[in-house]
Coordinates of C-alpha atoms in Angstrom, one line a residue:
M1 CA 6.3 -8.7 8.2
I2 CA 2.8 -9.5 9.3
L3 CA 1.5 -11.9 11.9
R4 CA -0.6 -14.9 10.8
N5 CA -3.5 -16.2 12.7
I6 CA -3.0 -19.2 10.4
A7 CA -3.7 -17.9 7.0
I8 CA -3.6 -14.4 5.5
S9 CA -5.0 -12.5 2.6
M10 CA -3.8 -9.0 -2.8
A11 CA -4.1 -6.3 -4.8
S12 CA -7.1 -4.0 -5.2
V13 CA -6.9 -3.6 -9.0
F14 CA -8.0 -6.0 -11.7
L15 CA -4.5 -6.0 -13.2
A16 CA -3.4 -8.1 -10.2
N17 CA -5.6 -10.9 -11.4
P18 CA -4.8 -12.4 -14.8
I19 CA -8.2 -14.1 -14.9
F20 CA -10.6 -11.2 -14.8
A21 CA -14.0 -11.1 -16.2
T22 CA -15.3 -8.9 -19.0
S23 CA -18.9 -8.2 -19.9
K24 CA -18.5 -10.2 -23.2
D25 CA -17.6 -13.6 -21.9
I26 CA -19.2 -14.1 -18.5
K27 CA -22.4 -15.7 -17.2
L28 CA -23.0 -14.1 -13.9
A29 CA -25.0 -15.7 -11.2
K30 CA -27.9 -13.6 -10.1
N31 CA -26.7 -13.6 -6.5
Q32 CA -23.2 -12.2 -6.4
V33 CA -22.6 -12.7 -2.7
L34 CA -19.2 -14.3 -1.7
N35 CA -18.8 -16.1 1.6
I36 CA -15.2 -16.5 2.6
G37 CA -13.5 -17.9 5.8
N38 CA -11.3 -15.4 7.6
L39 CA -10.2 -17.5 10.7
D40 CA -11.1 -15.0 13.4
D41 CA -12.3 -11.5 14.3
P42 CA -10.0 -8.8 13.0
K43 CA -8.4 -6.9 15.8
T44 CA -8.8 -3.6 13.9
L45 CA -9.8 -2.3 10.5
D46 CA -7.5 0.8 10.9
P47 CA -5.0 0.5 8.0
Q48 CA -2.1 2.0 10.0
K49 CA -2.7 -0.2 13.0
C50 CA -3.4 -3.5 11.2
N51 CA -0.6 -6.0 11.8
E52 CA -2.1 -9.4 11.5
S53 CA -3.7 -11.6 8.9
T54 CA -7.4 -11.4 9.9
C55 CA -7.5 -7.6 9.5
S56 CA -5.2 -7.4 6.5
A57 CA -7.3 -9.7 4.4
I58 CA -10.2 -7.3 4.9
V59 CA -8.3 -4.0 4.9
R60 CA -7.0 -4.9 1.4
Q61 CA -10.5 -5.0 0.1
L62 CA -11.6 -1.8 1.9
F63 CA -8.6 0.4 1.2
E64 CA -6.1 0.9 -1.7
G65 CA -2.6 2.4 -1.6
L66 CA -0.6 4.1 -4.2
V67 CA 0.7 0.9 -5.8
T68 CA 0.1 -2.8 -5.5
T69 CA 1.4 -6.1 -6.9
D70 CA 0.1 -8.6 -9.4
L71 CA 0.2 -12.4 -9.0
K72 CA 3.8 -12.4 -10.2
E73 CA 4.8 -9.7 -7.7
N74 CA 5.3 -7.0 -10.3
I75 CA 4.5 -3.6 -8.9
I76 CA 1.6 -2.0 -10.7
P77 CA -0.5 1.2 -10.4
A78 CA -3.3 1.4 -7.9
A79 CA -4.6 4.7 -6.6
A80 CA -1.6 6.3 -8.3
E81 CA -1.7 6.0 -12.1
S82 CA 2.0 6.7 -12.5
W83 CA 5.2 7.7 -10.6
K84 CA 8.7 8.9 -11.2
I85 CA 11.9 8.3 -9.2
S86 CA 14.7 10.8 -9.2
A87 CA 18.1 9.9 -10.7
D88 CA 19.6 9.7 -7.2
G89 CA 16.8 7.4 -6.0
K90 CA 15.8 9.8 -3.1
K91 CA 12.7 11.4 -4.4
Y92 CA 9.4 9.7 -5.5
I93 CA 6.7 11.6 -7.2
F94 CA 3.3 9.9 -7.5
I95 CA 0.4 11.1 -9.7
L96 CA -3.0 10.0 -8.4
R97 CA -5.8 8.9 -10.7
K98 CA -8.1 11.8 -11.6
D99 CA -11.4 12.1 -9.7
L100 CA -10.6 9.6 -7.0
K101 CA -13.4 9.5 -4.4
W102 CA -14.0 8.2 -1.0
S103 CA -16.9 5.8 -0.5
D104 CA -19.0 8.7 0.9
G105 CA -18.6 10.6 -2.4
T106 CA -16.1 13.2 -1.2
K107 CA -12.9 13.9 -3.1
L108 CA -9.7 11.9 -2.2
T109 CA -6.5 13.9 -2.6
A110 CA -2.8 13.6 -2.0
K111 CA -3.4 15.2 1.4
D112 CA -5.1 12.1 2.6
F113 CA -2.0 10.1 1.8
V114 CA 0.2 12.6 3.7
F115 CA -2.1 12.3 6.7
A116 CA -2.0 8.5 6.6
F117 CA 1.8 8.4 6.3
Q118 CA 2.1 10.8 9.2
R119 CA -0.2 8.5 11.3
L120 CA 1.9 5.5 10.4
V121 CA 5.0 7.0 12.0
D122 CA 3.2 8.8 14.8
P123 CA 4.3 7.2 18.1
K124 CA 0.8 7.9 19.5
I125 CA -0.5 5.4 16.9
A126 CA 2.4 3.0 17.8
S127 CA 2.1 1.1 14.5
Y128 CA 4.0 -2.1 14.2
Q129 CA 4.6 -1.2 10.6
A130 CA 6.1 2.2 11.1
S131 CA 9.5 1.0 9.8
L132 CA 8.0 0.9 6.3
L133 CA 8.7 4.7 6.2
E134 CA 11.8 4.8 8.3
F135 CA 14.0 6.0 5.4
V136 CA 11.6 8.8 4.6
I137 CA 13.1 12.1 5.8
N138 CA 12.5 12.3 9.6
G139 CA 10.6 9.0 9.6
K140 CA 12.8 7.3 12.2
D141 CA 13.1 10.4 14.4
I142 CA 9.3 10.7 14.5
T143 CA 8.8 7.1 15.6
E144 CA 11.4 7.7 18.3
G145 CA 9.6 10.8 19.5
K146 CA 12.3 13.2 18.5
K147 CA 10.3 15.1 15.9
T148 CA 6.6 15.7 15.1
P149 CA 4.7 13.7 12.5
Q150 CA 4.2 16.9 10.5
T151 CA 8.0 17.0 9.7
L152 CA 7.8 13.7 7.7
G153 CA 9.3 14.1 4.2
V154 CA 6.0 13.7 2.4
K155 CA 4.0 16.5 0.9
A156 CA 1.0 17.1 -1.4
V157 CA 2.2 19.3 -4.2
N158 CA -1.4 19.6 -5.3
D159 CA -4.5 17.4 -5.2
V160 CA -3.1 14.7 -7.4
T161 CA 0.6 14.9 -6.8
L162 CA 2.4 13.3 -3.9
E163 CA 6.1 13.8 -3.2
I164 CA 8.1 11.6 -1.0
D165 CA 11.7 12.4 0.0
L166 CA 14.1 9.8 1.4
I167 CA 17.3 10.3 3.3
K168 CA 19.0 7.8 1.0
P169 CA 17.9 5.4 -1.8
I170 CA 16.7 2.0 -0.6
P171 CA 16.0 -0.9 -2.9
S172 CA 12.7 -2.0 -1.3
F173 CA 10.9 1.4 -0.9
L174 CA 8.4 1.0 -3.7
E175 CA 7.6 -2.5 -2.5
N176 CA 7.0 -1.1 1.0
L177 CA 4.2 1.1 -0.5
T178 CA 2.3 -2.1 -1.6
V179 CA 1.7 -2.9 2.1
P180 CA -1.8 -2.0 3.2
N181 CA -0.6 0.0 6.1
T182 CA 0.3 2.8 3.6
S183 CA -3.3 3.1 2.5
P184 CA -4.9 6.5 2.9
V185 CA -7.5 7.3 5.5
Q186 CA -10.0 10.1 5.3
I187 CA -8.8 13.1 7.3
S188 CA -12.3 14.4 8.3
S189 CA -13.5 11.0 9.4
V190 CA -10.5 10.3 11.6
E191 CA -10.6 13.8 13.1
K192 CA -14.4 13.5 13.8
Y193 CA -14.6 9.9 15.2
K194 CA -11.1 9.4 16.5
D195 CA -10.5 5.7 17.3
S196 CA -14.1 5.0 16.3
F197 CA -13.6 5.9 12.7
T198 CA -13.4 2.2 11.8
Q199 CA -16.9 1.4 13.1
V200 CA -19.8 0.5 10.8
N201 CA -21.5 3.7 9.6
N202 CA -18.3 5.7 10.4
L203 CA -15.7 4.0 8.1
V204 CA -15.1 5.7 4.8
S205 CA -12.8 3.8 2.5
N206 CA -11.3 4.1 -1.0
G207 CA -11.0 0.4 -2.1
P208 CA -13.3 -1.9 -4.0
Y209 CA -15.6 -2.5 -1.1
K210 CA -17.1 -0.5 1.8
L211 CA -17.9 -1.8 5.3
T212 CA -21.6 -2.4 6.0
Y213 CA -21.7 -4.9 8.9
R214 CA -19.4 -6.2 11.7
K215 CA -20.2 -8.4 14.6
V216 CA -17.6 -10.0 16.8
G217 CA -17.7 -13.8 16.6
D218 CA -19.8 -13.7 13.4
K219 CA -18.6 -11.9 10.3
V220 CA -17.5 -8.7 8.6
T221 CA -19.6 -7.7 5.6
A222 CA -18.4 -5.4 2.8
D223 CA -20.5 -4.2 -0.1
K224 CA -19.3 -3.2 -3.5
N225 CA -18.1 0.4 -3.6
P226 CA -19.8 2.1 -6.6
L227 CA -17.3 5.0 -6.4
Y228 CA -14.2 2.8 -6.8
W229 CA -12.2 4.0 -9.8
N230 CA -12.2 0.5 -11.3
N231 CA -15.8 -0.3 -10.4
K232 CA -16.6 -1.7 -13.9
E233 CA -14.4 -4.7 -13.0
L234 CA -16.2 -5.4 -9.7
F235 CA -18.8 -8.3 -10.0
I236 CA -19.1 -9.5 -6.4
E237 CA -21.8 -7.3 -4.8
K238 CA -21.3 -8.4 -1.2
V239 CA -18.5 -10.2 0.6
N240 CA -19.0 -11.9 4.0
F241 CA -15.7 -12.5 5.9
H242 CA -16.7 -15.2 8.4
S243 CA -14.9 -15.4 11.7
I244 CA -14.4 -19.2 12.2
T245 CA -11.6 -20.4 14.5
D246 CA -12.5 -24.1 14.3
Q247 CA -11.2 -25.7 11.1
N248 CA -13.7 -28.6 11.2
S249 CA -16.6 -26.2 11.6
E250 CA -15.3 -24.2 8.6
F251 CA -15.0 -27.3 6.5
S252 CA -18.6 -28.3 7.5
M253 CA -19.8 -24.8 6.4
Y254 CA -18.0 -25.4 3.0
E255 CA -19.6 -28.8 2.5
T256 CA -23.1 -27.4 3.3
G257 CA -22.6 -24.4 0.9
Q258 CA -22.4 -21.8 3.6
L259 CA -18.9 -20.9 2.5
D260 CA -17.5 -20.5 -1.0
I261 CA -13.9 -20.3 0.0
T262 CA -12.2 -21.5 3.2
A263 CA -9.2 -20.0 4.9
T264 CA -7.7 -23.4 5.7
I265 CA -8.6 -27.0 5.9
P266 CA -8.5 -29.4 8.9
I267 CA -5.1 -30.9 9.3
N268 CA -6.6 -34.2 10.3
K269 CA -8.7 -34.5 7.1
F270 CA -6.2 -33.4 4.5
K271 CA -6.0 -36.8 2.7
Q272 CA -9.8 -37.3 2.7
I273 CA -10.4 -33.8 1.4
K274 CA -7.7 -34.2 -1.3
A275 CA -9.4 -37.4 -2.4
K276 CA -12.9 -36.0 -2.4
Y277 CA -12.4 -32.4 -3.4
G278 CA -9.1 -32.5 -5.3
S279 CA -10.2 -30.1 -8.1
E280 CA -11.4 -27.6 -5.5
L281 CA -8.3 -27.8 -3.3
S282 CA -5.5 -25.3 -3.6
N283 CA -2.2 -26.1 -1.8
H284 CA 1.0 -24.3 -2.5
P285 CA 4.0 -23.0 -0.6
Y286 CA 4.1 -19.4 0.4
L287 CA 6.4 -16.9 2.0
A288 CA 5.6 -17.4 5.7
S289 CA 7.3 -19.1 8.7
Y290 CA 5.7 -20.7 11.7
V291 CA 7.8 -19.7 14.8
Y292 CA 7.9 -19.9 18.6
I293 CA 8.9 -16.6 20.2
F294 CA 11.0 -16.6 23.4
N295 CA 10.6 -13.6 25.7
T296 CA 14.3 -12.8 26.1
Q297 CA 13.7 -10.1 28.7
K298 CA 12.2 -12.5 31.3
A299 CA 14.0 -15.2 33.2
P300 CA 14.5 -18.0 32.5
L301 CA 14.4 -17.3 28.7
N302 CA 17.0 -14.5 29.0
N303 CA 19.5 -17.4 29.0
K304 CA 20.8 -18.1 25.5
K305 CA 21.8 -21.7 26.2
L306 CA 18.3 -22.5 27.5
R307 CA 16.7 -21.0 24.4
Q308 CA 19.1 -23.0 22.2
A309 CA 18.3 -26.2 24.1
L310 CA 14.6 -25.7 23.7
S311 CA 15.0 -25.0 20.0
I312 CA 17.2 -28.1 19.3
A313 CA 14.7 -30.3 21.3
I314 CA 12.0 -29.5 18.8
D315 CA 11.7 -32.2 16.1
R316 CA 10.7 -30.1 13.1
D317 CA 10.4 -33.1 10.8
I318 CA 7.6 -34.5 13.0
I319 CA 5.8 -31.1 13.2
A320 CA 6.0 -30.4 9.5
N321 CA 5.4 -33.9 8.1
S322 CA 3.3 -35.7 10.7
V323 CA 1.4 -33.1 12.7
M324 CA 0.7 -30.9 9.7
G325 CA 1.4 -33.0 6.7
Q326 CA 0.2 -30.6 4.0
G327 CA 3.6 -30.0 2.4
Q328 CA 5.1 -27.8 5.0
R329 CA 8.9 -27.8 5.1
P330 CA 11.0 -28.1 8.4
L331 CA 12.6 -24.7 9.0
Y332 CA 15.7 -23.8 11.0
D333 CA 16.4 -20.4 9.6
L334 CA 14.2 -17.4 10.4
I335 CA 13.5 -16.8 6.7
P336 CA 11.0 -19.1 5.0
Y337 CA 11.9 -20.9 1.8
G338 CA 11.3 -19.1 -1.5
L339 CA 12.3 -15.5 -0.8
K340 CA 14.3 -14.0 -3.6
N341 CA 18.0 -13.1 -3.2
Y342 CA 18.4 -15.3 -0.1
S343 CA 19.8 -18.7 0.8
Q344 CA 19.0 -20.4 4.1
N345 CA 21.7 -20.7 6.8
K346 CA 22.5 -24.1 8.2
L347 CA 22.9 -24.5 12.0
Y348 CA 25.8 -26.5 13.3
W349 CA 23.5 -29.2 14.6
Q350 CA 20.9 -29.2 11.9
D351 CA 22.1 -32.3 10.0
W352 CA 23.1 -34.4 13.0
P353 CA 21.2 -37.6 13.7
R354 CA 18.3 -37.0 16.0
A355 CA 20.0 -38.8 19.0
K356 CA 23.0 -36.5 18.7
Q357 CA 20.7 -33.4 18.5
I358 CA 19.0 -34.4 21.7
E359 CA 22.3 -35.0 23.4
E360 CA 23.3 -31.5 22.5
A361 CA 20.0 -30.1 23.8
K362 CA 20.5 -31.9 27.1
K363 CA 24.1 -30.5 27.4
L364 CA 22.9 -26.9 26.8
Y365 CA 20.0 -27.4 29.2
S366 CA 22.4 -28.6 31.9
E367 CA 24.8 -25.7 31.2
A368 CA 21.8 -23.3 31.6
G369 CA 21.4 -24.6 35.2
Y370 CA 18.6 -27.1 34.8
S371 CA 18.4 -30.8 35.6
A372 CA 16.0 -33.5 36.9
S373 CA 16.4 -32.0 40.4
N374 CA 16.0 -28.4 39.1
R375 CA 13.2 -28.8 36.6
L376 CA 12.2 -26.0 34.2
T377 CA 8.5 -25.0 34.0
I378 CA 7.5 -23.1 30.9
H379 CA 4.3 -21.8 29.4
I380 CA 3.4 -21.9 25.7
L381 CA 0.8 -19.3 24.6
Y382 CA -1.2 -20.0 21.5
N383 CA -4.5 -18.8 20.0
T384 CA -7.6 -20.9 19.5
N385 CA -7.0 -23.2 16.5
D386 CA -6.8 -27.0 16.3
A387 CA -3.4 -26.9 14.4
H388 CA -1.8 -24.6 17.0
K389 CA -3.1 -26.8 19.8
K390 CA -1.7 -30.0 18.3
I391 CA 1.7 -28.3 17.6
A392 CA 1.8 -27.0 21.2
S393 CA 1.0 -30.4 22.6
S394 CA 3.6 -32.0 20.4
I395 CA 6.4 -29.6 21.4
A396 CA 5.4 -29.8 25.0
S397 CA 5.9 -33.6 24.8
M398 CA 9.3 -33.1 23.0
W399 CA 10.5 -30.7 25.7
K400 CA 9.2 -33.1 28.5
N401 CA 10.6 -36.3 27.0
N402 CA 13.9 -34.9 25.8
L403 CA 14.7 -32.5 28.6
G404 CA 12.4 -33.1 31.4
V405 CA 10.7 -29.7 31.1
H406 CA 7.3 -29.2 32.7
V407 CA 5.2 -27.4 30.0
V408 CA 1.9 -25.6 30.5
T409 CA 0.0 -24.8 27.3
V410 CA -2.2 -21.8 27.4
N411 CA -5.0 -21.2 24.9
E412 CA -6.3 -17.7 24.3
E413 CA -8.5 -16.0 21.8
W414 CA -6.7 -14.3 19.0
K415 CA -7.2 -10.7 20.2
T416 CA -6.2 -11.6 23.8
M417 CA -3.1 -13.4 22.6
L418 CA -2.1 -10.3 20.5
D419 CA -2.7 -8.1 23.6
K420 CA -0.4 -10.3 25.6
R421 CA 2.2 -10.3 22.8
T422 CA 2.1 -6.5 22.8
N423 CA 2.5 -6.3 26.5
G424 CA 5.2 -8.9 26.7
D425 CA 3.0 -11.0 28.9
F426 CA 4.3 -14.4 27.8
E427 CA 7.2 -16.8 28.0
V428 CA 6.8 -18.7 24.7
L429 CA 4.4 -17.4 22.1
R430 CA 3.3 -19.0 18.8
L431 CA 3.3 -16.7 15.8
G432 CA 3.2 -17.0 12.0
N433 CA 5.4 -14.5 10.2
I434 CA 4.2 -13.6 6.7
A435 CA 6.0 -11.6 4.1
N436 CA 4.6 -8.2 3.4
I437 CA 7.1 -7.9 0.6
N438 CA 9.4 -10.5 -1.1
D439 CA 12.5 -9.5 0.7
A440 CA 14.4 -11.0 3.7
T441 CA 14.5 -7.6 5.5
D442 CA 10.8 -7.9 6.0
F443 CA 11.6 -10.8 8.4
L444 CA 14.8 -9.5 9.9
A445 CA 14.2 -5.7 10.5
P446 CA 11.4 -6.3 13.1
Y447 CA 13.9 -7.9 15.4
R448 CA 16.2 -4.9 15.7
S449 CA 16.5 -3.7 19.3
L450 CA 14.2 -0.7 19.0
D451 CA 11.7 -1.9 16.4
P452 CA 8.1 -2.0 17.8
S453 CA 7.6 -5.4 16.2
N454 CA 10.5 -6.9 18.2
D455 CA 8.3 -9.4 20.2
P456 CA 11.2 -11.3 21.9
K457 CA 12.7 -8.0 22.9
Y458 CA 15.9 -9.2 21.3
K459 CA 18.9 -6.9 21.6
N460 CA 22.1 -7.4 19.6
P461 CA 23.9 -4.3 18.3
E462 CA 25.9 -6.4 15.7
F463 CA 22.6 -7.7 14.3
D464 CA 21.1 -4.2 14.2
N465 CA 24.0 -2.8 12.4
I466 CA 24.1 -5.5 9.7
V467 CA 20.3 -5.3 9.1
N468 CA 20.5 -1.5 8.8
Q469 CA 23.3 -1.9 6.2
A470 CA 21.3 -4.4 4.3
L471 CA 18.2 -2.1 4.2
Q472 CA 20.3 0.5 2.4
E473 CA 22.6 -1.7 0.3
M474 CA 21.9 -1.3 -3.5
N475 CA 24.3 -4.0 -4.7
P476 CA 22.3 -7.2 -4.8
Q477 CA 25.2 -9.6 -4.0
K478 CA 26.4 -7.5 -1.1
R479 CA 22.9 -7.2 0.2
K480 CA 22.4 -10.9 0.0
E481 CA 25.6 -11.5 2.1
L482 CA 24.5 -9.0 4.7
L483 CA 21.0 -10.5 5.0
E484 CA 22.4 -14.0 5.4
N485 CA 25.0 -12.9 8.0
A486 CA 22.2 -11.1 10.0
S487 CA 20.0 -14.2 9.9
K488 CA 22.9 -16.4 11.0
I489 CA 23.4 -14.2 14.1
I490 CA 19.8 -14.2 15.2
T491 CA 19.2 -17.9 14.4
E492 CA 22.2 -18.8 16.6
D493 CA 21.1 -16.5 19.4
A494 CA 17.7 -18.3 19.3
P495 CA 15.3 -15.6 20.5
I496 CA 13.0 -17.4 18.0
A497 CA 12.6 -21.0 17.2
P498 CA 11.6 -21.4 13.5
I499 CA 9.6 -24.5 13.0
Y500 CA 8.3 -24.8 9.5
S501 CA 7.9 -22.9 6.2
Y502 CA 4.2 -22.5 5.3
T503 CA 1.9 -23.9 2.7
S504 CA -1.5 -22.3 1.8
A505 CA -4.2 -25.0 1.7
F506 CA -7.8 -23.9 1.1
L507 CA -11.0 -24.9 -0.7
K508 CA -12.8 -23.0 -3.4
K509 CA -16.1 -23.8 -5.0
P510 CA -15.8 -24.4 -8.8
Y511 CA -18.3 -21.6 -9.6
V512 CA -16.0 -19.0 -8.0
V513 CA -14.1 -17.7 -11.1
G514 CA -10.9 -15.7 -11.1
F515 CA -9.9 -16.1 -7.4
Q516 CA -6.2 -16.7 -6.9
K517 CA -3.6 -16.0 -4.2
N518 CA 0.0 -14.9 -4.8
A519 CA 3.2 -16.1 -3.1
M520 CA 2.3 -14.1 0.0
D521 CA -1.2 -15.6 0.1
K522 CA -2.8 -12.3 -0.8
Y523 CA -5.8 -11.9 -3.1
S524 CA -7.8 -9.4 -5.0
L525 CA -11.6 -9.7 -5.5
V526 CA -11.5 -7.4 -8.5
G527 CA -12.5 -9.4 -11.5
V528 CA -13.8 -12.3 -9.4
Y529 CA -17.3 -13.5 -10.0
L530 CA -19.8 -16.3 -9.3
E531 CA -20.7 -18.2 -12.4
E532 CA -24.4 -18.9 -13.0
K533 CA -24.3 -22.3 -14.7
K534 CA -22.4 -24.0 -11.8
I535 CA -24.7 -22.9 -9.0
N536 CA -27.5 -25.3 -8.1

């Protein structure tokens, strides 16, 4: 699961894009510079440390892992040209493409993948995505500090052969390797520059693009990587990822031609934009959930009944249909709509009339020890964005009007909010949870007691046990039952209040050809080009 600023980024090979250009049928614009909205400054460009949307969109263009997915979520070759899986499902052997190079011209080998995988599970790195490799031999022991990263069950047989050994077969392992956190990093660069290896002039990458400029509050620029193995299918020469937190400003930049693709659209202008720019507007559901996180390790939110009361007091229909109004669906289960092999749970109060729901919320609020004479004060933390602000204001009003809660909304910049999230310095925190893979474990596993992504610090041994079983269960029907049982437990415990299931709404100029997003809102720029005849 990855965190969403409000939109995220797909593959790094042209096969991921069914509409890719060929030299025989395109009319390229002379200036192949793409300007795209990216919401905010990326917190990091380190593949192993990236855990939010503003970095992952860029990391996917700078780096490339062993495998990736196409628009239909089929797993396809990337840096690896082929792979084999042993009969018992515990050994994976990947053959890298011949003559792979880093952007500085040096040779990329299987050792670079070994190094990156060891970084991913290294507790010194403290990656939120370390669980991607927890079923690799010694993976979990390493993240818990019991063994050294060098003991990870990954080895370079030779320069082009990578061998990965699992403790047991798991159904989602190959999908895990499509996540950008498993991309390689250059050993010599990391060892030389340490934490500064991601800076401009230091960063060496293996993807379609290479970093050439970065300024906080402005943009990140990446130029075409001439050493990328599929370079012949790269047409965009330069990409500017603009950091724009204000949706109205982003829309203005689109209207004036400063942006070719937006990250979002203003929620208060959706109808007007649809009427005026209908052919340029994309709007589709995708696998992400908007949630409020409760810090269960701090009073008063260590009280389950209080968390339940606050969750029930949120009118999800109003948030999804009136505040947002772009096709979002009210959400009560932790898992967004559309994931394969999963059906949403229904809470006992979910279908009640609104008046009865509020009555139930008041009862739980009272049982938690609060009343008009003992009023709860709570803080909602959200990052700078008009939609987040409106949602926070709406929920604050619901909590005040329905329960009498005094709510303070706290707006922070994206990076500051993420730091507070990491440090547990919050009471209620807004987040967007986006699927890394199309599997419910991607949303559930992060809330196990010891998982580094467990933001609410939720602890329930029964939940942990069921999720761990689901991660290893090879029978699809049994796995589905386990996933739904786990989700039922955490949804009823309410360390998180799911609010709505996402849609992806963005604008794209008609001269941008071949740009598409998949069900997880990820995109590839391989095969994308700017068409000459449609540029003024």
